[in-house]
JSON list of C-alpha atoms in Angstrom, two decimals:
[
{"chain": "O", "resi": 18, "resn": "PHE", "atom": "CA", "xyz": [79.10, 141.58, 104.72]},
{"chain": "O", "resi": 19, "resn": "LYS", "atom": "CA", "xyz": [77.78, 138.44, 106.45]},
{"chain": "O", "resi": 20, "resn": "GLN", "atom": "CA", "xyz": [77.06, 136.73, 103.13]},
{"chain": "O", "resi": 21, "resn": "LYS", "atom": "CA", "xyz": [80.52, 137.56, 101.75]},
{"chain": "O", "resi": 22, "resn": "THR", "atom": "CA", "xyz": [82.24, 136.36, 104.93]},
{"chain": "O", "resi": 23, "resn": "ALA", "atom": "CA", "xyz": [80.15, 133.16, 104.99]},
{"chain": "O", "resi": 24, "resn": "TYR", "atom": "CA", "xyz": [80.94, 132.54, 101.31]},
{"chain": "O", "resi": 25, "resn": "GLU", "atom": "CA", "xyz": [84.67, 133.07, 101.88]},
{"chain": "O", "resi": 26, "resn": "MET", "atom": "CA", "xyz": [84.63, 130.74, 104.89]},
{"chain": "O", "resi": 27, "resn": "THR", "atom": "CA", "xyz": [82.68, 128.12, 102.95]},
{"chain": "O", "resi": 28, "resn": "SER", "atom": "CA", "xyz": [85.04, 128.40, 99.98]},
{"chain": "O", "resi": 29, "resn": "SER", "atom": "CA", "xyz": [88.03, 128.08, 102.29]},
{"chain": "O", "resi": 30, "resn": "LEU", "atom": "CA", "xyz": [86.54, 124.99, 103.98]},
{"chain": "O", "resi": 31, "resn": "VAL", "atom": "CA", "xyz": [85.67, 123.37, 100.66]},
{"chain": "O", "resi": 32, "resn": "GLY", "atom": "CA", "xyz": [89.19, 124.05, 99.41]},
{"chain": "O", "resi": 33, "resn": "SER", "atom": "CA", "xyz": [90.65, 122.53, 102.57]},
{"chain": "O", "resi": 34, "resn": "GLU", "atom": "CA", "xyz": [88.37, 119.48, 102.27]},
{"chain": "O", "resi": 35, "resn": "ILE", "atom": "CA", "xyz": [89.44, 118.96, 98.66]},
{"chain": "O", "resi": 36, "resn": "CYS", "atom": "CA", "xyz": [93.11, 119.23, 99.62]},
{"chain": "O", "resi": 37, "resn": "ILE", "atom": "CA", "xyz": [92.68, 116.71, 102.46]},
{"chain": "O", "resi": 38, "resn": "ARG", "atom": "CA", "xyz": [90.63, 114.40, 100.22]},
{"chain": "O", "resi": 39, "resn": "ASP", "atom": "CA", "xyz": [93.31, 114.56, 97.51]},
{"chain": "O", "resi": 40, "resn": "ARG", "atom": "CA", "xyz": [96.02, 113.66, 100.03]},
{"chain": "O", "resi": 41, "resn": "TYR", "atom": "CA", "xyz": [94.00, 110.69, 101.28]},
{"chain": "O", "resi": 42, "resn": "LEU", "atom": "CA", "xyz": [93.30, 109.58, 97.72]},
{"chain": "O", "resi": 43, "resn": "ALA", "atom": "CA", "xyz": [97.02, 109.75, 96.94]},
{"chain": "O", "resi": 44, "resn": "VAL", "atom": "CA", "xyz": [97.77, 107.53, 99.95]},
{"chain": "O", "resi": 45, "resn": "ILE", "atom": "CA", "xyz": [94.97, 105.12, 98.98]},
{"chain": "O", "resi": 46, "resn": "LYS", "atom": "CA", "xyz": [96.37, 104.99, 95.45]},
{"chain": "O", "resi": 47, "resn": "GLN", "atom": "CA", "xyz": [99.87, 104.34, 96.82]},
{"chain": "O", "resi": 48, "resn": "ASN", "atom": "CA", "xyz": [98.60, 101.53, 99.05]},
{"chain": "O", "resi": 49, "resn": "TYR", "atom": "CA", "xyz": [96.67, 100.02, 96.14]},
{"chain": "O", "resi": 50, "resn": "HIS", "atom": "CA", "xyz": [99.86, 100.01, 94.06]},
{"chain": "O", "resi": 51, "resn": "ARG", "atom": "CA", "xyz": [101.78, 98.40, 96.93]},
{"chain": "O", "resi": 52, "resn": "LEU", "atom": "CA", "xyz": [99.18, 95.66, 97.32]},
{"chain": "O", "resi": 53, "resn": "HIS", "atom": "CA", "xyz": [99.10, 95.13, 93.56]},
{"chain": "O", "resi": 54, "resn": "SER", "atom": "CA", "xyz": [102.91, 95.00, 93.58]},
{"chain": "O", "resi": 55, "resn": "LEU", "atom": "CA", "xyz": [102.92, 92.42, 96.38]},
{"chain": "O", "resi": 56, "resn": "VAL", "atom": "CA", "xyz": [100.48, 90.17, 94.51]},
{"chain": "O", "resi": 57, "resn": "ASN", "atom": "CA", "xyz": [102.62, 90.50, 91.38]},
{"chain": "O", "resi": 58, "resn": "GLN", "atom": "CA", "xyz": [105.74, 89.70, 93.40]},
{"chain": "O", "resi": 59, "resn": "LEU", "atom": "CA", "xyz": [104.16, 86.52, 94.67]},
{"chain": "O", "resi": 60, "resn": "LEU", "atom": "CA", "xyz": [103.21, 85.58, 91.10]},
{"chain": "O", "resi": 61, "resn": "ASP", "atom": "CA", "xyz": [106.73, 86.41, 89.90]},
{"chain": "O", "resi": 62, "resn": "PHE", "atom": "CA", "xyz": [108.15, 84.36, 92.75]},
{"chain": "O", "resi": 63, "resn": "ARG", "atom": "CA", "xyz": [106.10, 81.40, 91.53]},
{"chain": "O", "resi": 64, "resn": "LYS", "atom": "CA", "xyz": [107.10, 81.95, 87.86]},
{"chain": "O", "resi": 65, "resn": "ILE", "atom": "CA", "xyz": [110.77, 82.18, 88.77]},
{"chain": "O", "resi": 66, "resn": "ASP", "atom": "CA", "xyz": [110.50, 79.11, 90.99]},
{"chain": "O", "resi": 67, "resn": "SER", "atom": "CA", "xyz": [109.10, 77.13, 88.05]},
{"chain": "O", "resi": 68, "resn": "ASN", "atom": "CA", "xyz": [111.55, 78.62, 85.47]},
{"chain": "O", "resi": 69, "resn": "LYS", "atom": "CA", "xyz": [108.73, 80.34, 83.56]},
{"chain": "O", "resi": 70, "resn": "TYR", "atom": "CA", "xyz": [109.78, 83.99, 84.02]},
{"chain": "O", "resi": 71, "resn": "ARG", "atom": "CA", "xyz": [111.25, 85.53, 80.87]},
{"chain": "O", "resi": 72, "resn": "LEU", "atom": "CA", "xyz": [112.96, 88.89, 80.52]},
{"chain": "O", "resi": 73, "resn": "ARG", "atom": "CA", "xyz": [111.87, 91.20, 77.69]},
{"chain": "O", "resi": 74, "resn": "TYR", "atom": "CA", "xyz": [114.66, 93.58, 76.71]},
{"chain": "O", "resi": 75, "resn": "ASP", "atom": "CA", "xyz": [114.11, 96.96, 75.09]},
{"chain": "O", "resi": 76, "resn": "ILE", "atom": "CA", "xyz": [115.67, 100.43, 75.15]},
{"chain": "O", "resi": 77, "resn": "CYS", "atom": "CA", "xyz": [114.62, 102.29, 78.30]},
{"chain": "O", "resi": 78, "resn": "ASP", "atom": "CA", "xyz": [115.26, 105.74, 79.77]},
{"chain": "O", "resi": 79, "resn": "VAL", "atom": "CA", "xyz": [116.25, 104.53, 83.23]},
{"chain": "O", "resi": 80, "resn": "GLY", "atom": "CA", "xyz": [116.34, 108.05, 84.66]},
{"chain": "O", "resi": 81, "resn": "GLN", "atom": "CA", "xyz": [112.73, 108.65, 83.63]},
{"chain": "O", "resi": 82, "resn": "LEU", "atom": "CA", "xyz": [111.72, 105.23, 85.00]},
{"chain": "O", "resi": 83, "resn": "VAL", "atom": "CA", "xyz": [113.29, 106.00, 88.39]},
{"chain": "O", "resi": 84, "resn": "ARG", "atom": "CA", "xyz": [111.63, 109.43, 88.49]},
{"chain": "O", "resi": 85, "resn": "GLU", "atom": "CA", "xyz": [108.26, 107.78, 87.78]},
{"chain": "O", "resi": 86, "resn": "GLN", "atom": "CA", "xyz": [108.79, 105.44, 90.71]},
{"chain": "O", "resi": 87, "resn": "LEU", "atom": "CA", "xyz": [109.88, 108.32, 92.95]},
{"chain": "O", "resi": 88, "resn": "ALA", "atom": "CA", "xyz": [106.66, 110.15, 92.00]},
{"chain": "O", "resi": 89, "resn": "MET", "atom": "CA", "xyz": [104.61, 107.10, 93.01]},
{"chain": "O", "resi": 90, "resn": "PHE", "atom": "CA", "xyz": [106.30, 106.97, 96.42]},
{"chain": "O", "resi": 91, "resn": "GLY", "atom": "CA", "xyz": [106.18, 110.76, 96.82]},
{"chain": "O", "resi": 92, "resn": "PRO", "atom": "CA", "xyz": [102.82, 111.06, 98.65]},
{"chain": "O", "resi": 93, "resn": "THR", "atom": "CA", "xyz": [103.78, 108.48, 101.28]},
{"chain": "O", "resi": 94, "resn": "ALA", "atom": "CA", "xyz": [107.23, 110.01, 101.72]},
{"chain": "O", "resi": 95, "resn": "GLN", "atom": "CA", "xyz": [105.67, 113.45, 102.07]},
{"chain": "O", "resi": 96, "resn": "GLN", "atom": "CA", "xyz": [103.15, 112.17, 104.60]},
{"chain": "O", "resi": 97, "resn": "ARG", "atom": "CA", "xyz": [106.00, 110.66, 106.65]},
{"chain": "O", "resi": 98, "resn": "ARG", "atom": "CA", "xyz": [108.11, 113.82, 106.12]},
{"chain": "O", "resi": 99, "resn": "ILE", "atom": "CA", "xyz": [110.85, 111.89, 104.35]},
{"chain": "O", "resi": 100, "resn": "ARG", "atom": "CA", "xyz": [112.89, 113.67, 101.69]},
{"chain": "O", "resi": 101, "resn": "LEU", "atom": "CA", "xyz": [113.55, 111.80, 98.45]},
{"chain": "O", "resi": 102, "resn": "ILE", "atom": "CA", "xyz": [116.97, 112.91, 97.17]},
{"chain": "O", "resi": 103, "resn": "GLU", "atom": "CA", "xyz": [117.95, 111.91, 93.65]},
{"chain": "O", "resi": 104, "resn": "GLU", "atom": "CA", "xyz": [121.15, 112.06, 91.65]},
{"chain": "O", "resi": 105, "resn": "ILE", "atom": "CA", "xyz": [120.05, 110.88, 88.22]},
{"chain": "O", "resi": 106, "resn": "PRO", "atom": "CA", "xyz": [121.46, 112.03, 84.89]},
{"chain": "O", "resi": 107, "resn": "ASP", "atom": "CA", "xyz": [119.04, 113.09, 82.16]},
{"chain": "O", "resi": 108, "resn": "ARG", "atom": "CA", "xyz": [118.34, 110.65, 79.32]},
{"chain": "O", "resi": 109, "resn": "LEU", "atom": "CA", "xyz": [120.04, 107.64, 80.80]},
{"chain": "O", "resi": 110, "resn": "MET", "atom": "CA", "xyz": [119.29, 105.15, 78.04]},
{"chain": "O", "resi": 111, "resn": "GLN", "atom": "CA", "xyz": [119.94, 101.44, 78.62]},
{"chain": "O", "resi": 112, "resn": "ILE", "atom": "CA", "xyz": [118.82, 98.17, 77.05]},
{"chain": "O", "resi": 113, "resn": "THR", "atom": "CA", "xyz": [117.03, 96.41, 79.89]},
{"chain": "O", "resi": 114, "resn": "ASP", "atom": "CA", "xyz": [113.80, 94.72, 80.95]},
{"chain": "O", "resi": 115, "resn": "ARG", "atom": "CA", "xyz": [111.64, 97.69, 81.95]},
{"chain": "O", "resi": 116, "resn": "GLU", "atom": "CA", "xyz": [109.20, 95.61, 83.98]},
{"chain": "O", "resi": 117, "resn": "ALA", "atom": "CA", "xyz": [111.90, 93.84, 85.99]},
{"chain": "O", "resi": 118, "resn": "LEU", "atom": "CA", "xyz": [113.78, 97.11, 86.56]},
{"chain": "O", "resi": 119, "resn": "THR", "atom": "CA", "xyz": [110.56, 98.78, 87.73]},
{"chain": "O", "resi": 120, "resn": "LYS", "atom": "CA", "xyz": [110.07, 95.98, 90.26]},
{"chain": "O", "resi": 121, "resn": "ILE", "atom": "CA", "xyz": [113.67, 96.31, 91.46]},
{"chain": "O", "resi": 122, "resn": "ILE", "atom": "CA", "xyz": [113.40, 100.08, 91.93]},
{"chain": "O", "resi": 123, "resn": "SER", "atom": "CA", "xyz": [109.99, 99.78, 93.59]},
{"chain": "O", "resi": 124, "resn": "ASN", "atom": "CA", "xyz": [111.25, 97.17, 96.05]},
{"chain": "O", "resi": 125, "resn": "LEU", "atom": "CA", "xyz": [114.36, 99.16, 96.92]},
{"chain": "O", "resi": 126, "resn": "LEU", "atom": "CA", "xyz": [112.37, 102.36, 97.46]},
{"chain": "O", "resi": 127, "resn": "SER", "atom": "CA", "xyz": [109.70, 100.51, 99.45]},
{"chain": "O", "resi": 128, "resn": "ASN", "atom": "CA", "xyz": [112.33, 99.08, 101.80]},
{"chain": "O", "resi": 129, "resn": "ALA", "atom": "CA", "xyz": [114.07, 102.43, 102.17]},
{"chain": "O", "resi": 130, "resn": "LEU", "atom": "CA", "xyz": [110.74, 104.14, 102.90]},
{"chain": "O", "resi": 131, "resn": "ARG", "atom": "CA", "xyz": [109.94, 101.55, 105.54]},
{"chain": "O", "resi": 132, "resn": "PHE", "atom": "CA", "xyz": [113.13, 102.23, 107.49]},
{"chain": "O", "resi": 133, "resn": "ALA", "atom": "CA", "xyz": [114.05, 105.85, 106.71]},
{"chain": "O", "resi": 134, "resn": "ALA", "atom": "CA", "xyz": [113.97, 108.43, 109.47]},
{"chain": "O", "resi": 135, "resn": "GLU", "atom": "CA", "xyz": [114.22, 111.60, 107.37]},
{"chain": "O", "resi": 136, "resn": "GLU", "atom": "CA", "xyz": [115.67, 110.92, 103.93]},
{"chain": "O", "resi": 137, "resn": "ILE", "atom": "CA", "xyz": [116.21, 108.47, 101.11]},
{"chain": "O", "resi": 138, "resn": "HIS", "atom": "CA", "xyz": [118.93, 108.84, 98.48]},
{"chain": "O", "resi": 139, "resn": "ILE", "atom": "CA", "xyz": [118.89, 107.25, 95.05]},
{"chain": "O", "resi": 140, "resn": "CYS", "atom": "CA", "xyz": [121.87, 107.67, 92.74]},
{"chain": "O", "resi": 141, "resn": "ILE", "atom": "CA", "xyz": [122.44, 106.21, 89.30]},
{"chain": "O", "resi": 142, "resn": "ASP", "atom": "CA", "xyz": [125.60, 106.39, 87.26]},
{"chain": "O", "resi": 143, "resn": "ARG", "atom": "CA", "xyz": [126.89, 104.75, 84.12]},
{"chain": "O", "resi": 144, "resn": "ARG", "atom": "CA", "xyz": [129.89, 102.46, 84.58]},
{"chain": "O", "resi": 145, "resn": "ASP", "atom": "CA", "xyz": [131.54, 100.52, 81.77]},
{"chain": "O", "resi": 146, "resn": "ASP", "atom": "CA", "xyz": [128.66, 99.11, 79.70]},
{"chain": "O", "resi": 147, "resn": "GLY", "atom": "CA", "xyz": [126.10, 99.07, 82.52]},
{"chain": "O", "resi": 148, "resn": "LEU", "atom": "CA", "xyz": [124.57, 101.08, 85.31]},
{"chain": "O", "resi": 149, "resn": "VAL", "atom": "CA", "xyz": [125.22, 101.35, 89.02]},
{"chain": "O", "resi": 150, "resn": "MET", "atom": "CA", "xyz": [122.27, 102.23, 91.22]},
{"chain": "O", "resi": 151, "resn": "GLU", "atom": "CA", "xyz": [122.61, 103.06, 94.90]},
{"chain": "O", "resi": 152, "resn": "VAL", "atom": "CA", "xyz": [119.67, 103.43, 97.26]},
{"chain": "O", "resi": 153, "resn": "TRP", "atom": "CA", "xyz": [120.17, 104.25, 100.91]},
{"chain": "O", "resi": 154, "resn": "ASP", "atom": "CA", "xyz": [118.25, 105.77, 103.79]},
{"chain": "O", "resi": 155, "resn": "ASP", "atom": "CA", "xyz": [119.10, 107.19, 107.20]},
{"chain": "O", "resi": 156, "resn": "GLY", "atom": "CA", "xyz": [117.36, 104.40, 109.13]},
{"chain": "O", "resi": 157, "resn": "PRO", "atom": "CA", "xyz": [118.91, 101.91, 111.57]},
{"chain": "O", "resi": 158, "resn": "GLY", "atom": "CA", "xyz": [120.93, 100.06, 108.93]},
{"chain": "O", "resi": 159, "resn": "ILE", "atom": "CA", "xyz": [121.49, 96.35, 108.42]},
{"chain": "O", "resi": 160, "resn": "PRO", "atom": "CA", "xyz": [123.86, 94.58, 110.82]},
{"chain": "O", "resi": 161, "resn": "ALA", "atom": "CA", "xyz": [127.01, 93.32, 109.06]},
{"chain": "O", "resi": 162, "resn": "GLU", "atom": "CA", "xyz": [126.18, 89.67, 109.80]},
{"chain": "O", "resi": 163, "resn": "GLU", "atom": "CA", "xyz": [122.80, 90.03, 108.05]},
{"chain": "O", "resi": 164, "resn": "ARG", "atom": "CA", "xyz": [123.86, 91.88, 104.88]},
{"chain": "O", "resi": 165, "resn": "GLU", "atom": "CA", "xyz": [123.88, 88.73, 102.77]},
{"chain": "O", "resi": 166, "resn": "LYS", "atom": "CA", "xyz": [120.88, 87.12, 104.48]},
{"chain": "O", "resi": 167, "resn": "VAL", "atom": "CA", "xyz": [118.50, 89.97, 103.56]},
{"chain": "O", "resi": 168, "resn": "PHE", "atom": "CA", "xyz": [118.52, 88.65, 99.98]},
{"chain": "O", "resi": 169, "resn": "GLU", "atom": "CA", "xyz": [117.21, 85.22, 101.06]},
{"chain": "O", "resi": 170, "resn": "ALA", "atom": "CA", "xyz": [113.52, 84.49, 100.53]},
{"chain": "O", "resi": 171, "resn": "PHE", "atom": "CA", "xyz": [111.32, 85.40, 103.53]},
{"chain": "O", "resi": 172, "resn": "TYR", "atom": "CA", "xyz": [114.24, 86.68, 105.62]},
{"chain": "O", "resi": 173, "resn": "GLN", "atom": "CA", "xyz": [113.70, 89.75, 107.79]},
{"chain": "O", "resi": 174, "resn": "THR", "atom": "CA", "xyz": [116.36, 91.50, 109.83]},
{"chain": "O", "resi": 175, "resn": "ARG", "atom": "CA", "xyz": [116.39, 91.38, 113.61]},
{"chain": "O", "resi": 176, "resn": "ASN", "atom": "CA", "xyz": [115.96, 95.16, 113.87]},
{"chain": "O", "resi": 177, "resn": "ASN", "atom": "CA", "xyz": [112.72, 94.86, 111.88]},
{"chain": "O", "resi": 178, "resn": "GLY", "atom": "CA", "xyz": [110.51, 95.35, 114.95]},
{"chain": "O", "resi": 179, "resn": "PHE", "atom": "CA", "xyz": [108.93, 98.54, 113.69]},
{"chain": "O", "resi": 180, "resn": "ALA", "atom": "CA", "xyz": [108.42, 97.84, 110.00]},
{"chain": "O", "resi": 181, "resn": "SER", "atom": "CA", "xyz": [106.34, 95.17, 108.31]},
{"chain": "O", "resi": 182, "resn": "GLY", "atom": "CA", "xyz": [107.21, 93.21, 105.22]},
{"chain": "O", "resi": 183, "resn": "VAL", "atom": "CA", "xyz": [107.02, 89.75, 103.74]},
{"chain": "O", "resi": 184, "resn": "GLY", "atom": "CA", "xyz": [110.70, 89.19, 103.04]},
{"chain": "O", "resi": 185, "resn": "ILE", "atom": "CA", "xyz": [110.58, 88.48, 99.31]},
{"chain": "O", "resi": 186, "resn": "GLY", "atom": "CA", "xyz": [111.27, 91.92, 97.82]},
{"chain": "O", "resi": 187, "resn": "LEU", "atom": "CA", "xyz": [115.06, 91.90, 98.10]},
{"chain": "O", "resi": 188, "resn": "HIS", "atom": "CA", "xyz": [115.14, 88.24, 97.13]},
{"chain": "O", "resi": 189, "resn": "LEU", "atom": "CA", "xyz": [113.26, 89.05, 93.91]},
{"chain": "O", "resi": 190, "resn": "CYS", "atom": "CA", "xyz": [115.57, 92.04, 93.33]},
{"chain": "O", "resi": 191, "resn": "ARG", "atom": "CA", "xyz": [118.58, 89.75, 93.47]},
{"chain": "O", "resi": 192, "resn": "ILE", "atom": "CA", "xyz": [116.98, 87.23, 91.10]},
{"chain": "O", "resi": 193, "resn": "PHE", "atom": "CA", "xyz": [115.98, 89.90, 88.55]},
{"chain": "O", "resi": 194, "resn": "ILE", "atom": "CA", "xyz": [119.40, 91.54, 88.73]},
{"chain": "O", "resi": 195, "resn": "ARG", "atom": "CA", "xyz": [121.18, 88.20, 88.28]},
{"chain": "O", "resi": 196, "resn": "LEU", "atom": "CA", "xyz": [118.92, 87.36, 85.32]},
{"chain": "O", "resi": 197, "resn": "MET", "atom": "CA", "xyz": [120.08, 90.65, 83.76]},
{"chain": "O", "resi": 198, "resn": "GLY", "atom": "CA", "xyz": [123.74, 89.82, 84.46]},
{"chain": "O", "resi": 199, "resn": "GLY", "atom": "CA", "xyz": [124.23, 92.14, 87.44]},
{"chain": "O", "resi": 200, "resn": "THR", "atom": "CA", "xyz": [124.85, 91.99, 91.16]},
{"chain": "O", "resi": 201, "resn": "ILE", "atom": "CA", "xyz": [123.26, 93.52, 94.24]},
{"chain": "O", "resi": 202, "resn": "THR", "atom": "CA", "xyz": [124.85, 93.97, 97.65]},
{"chain": "O", "resi": 203, "resn": "ALA", "atom": "CA", "xyz": [124.10, 95.63, 100.96]},
{"chain": "O", "resi": 204, "resn": "THR", "atom": "CA", "xyz": [127.07, 97.78, 101.97]},
{"chain": "O", "resi": 205, "resn": "GLU", "atom": "CA", "xyz": [127.88, 100.49, 104.48]},
{"chain": "O", "resi": 206, "resn": "ARG", "atom": "CA", "xyz": [126.64, 104.02, 104.03]},
{"chain": "O", "resi": 207, "resn": "PRO", "atom": "CA", "xyz": [129.06, 106.91, 104.34]},
{"chain": "O", "resi": 208, "resn": "ASP", "atom": "CA", "xyz": [128.17, 107.10, 108.06]},
{"chain": "O", "resi": 209, "resn": "GLY", "atom": "CA", "xyz": [129.20, 103.46, 108.57]},
{"chain": "O", "resi": 210, "resn": "LYS", "atom": "CA", "xyz": [125.73, 101.89, 108.56]},
{"chain": "O", "resi": 211, "resn": "SER", "atom": "CA", "xyz": [124.37, 99.82, 105.65]}
]
């Protein structure tokens, strides 16, 4: 009886240790990807600044791409107890630059995750010959007078006291989106915040 009980307790502890280790590894992996993304953003910033960044268009399943990004942010969201809510149609094919779109989605999700209290929403819909993507969270929002400024290089909002960032992510989003012929804005959420 003692051996069986000791074995069961040991097995349970080992299983718990593996689960905890896997969660930590997922967070480490997420942080590695964020650091890698930041370095790439700085390099992109330099390429764009010297007119050397070139888009590479190809057919892309945007829905799948967004779901891949959501999966990458999943462990951190889960750790912070933030729900990721998606409204994405299946097989949403679009001719686009996959790399630039990945960077846009990653930056938008990263910002939302930084400020969200409990949930982040991401919705994509087809309009005319393009796509409309909306990302919002239930955080403090962006004051109306700062909604345009957040897209300037190195700008951070005044209510940014609890979240760190460099201030180039949204600027790069705007540049990539403009290069692809689109627009990006910060608007009010349904509850009146942006």
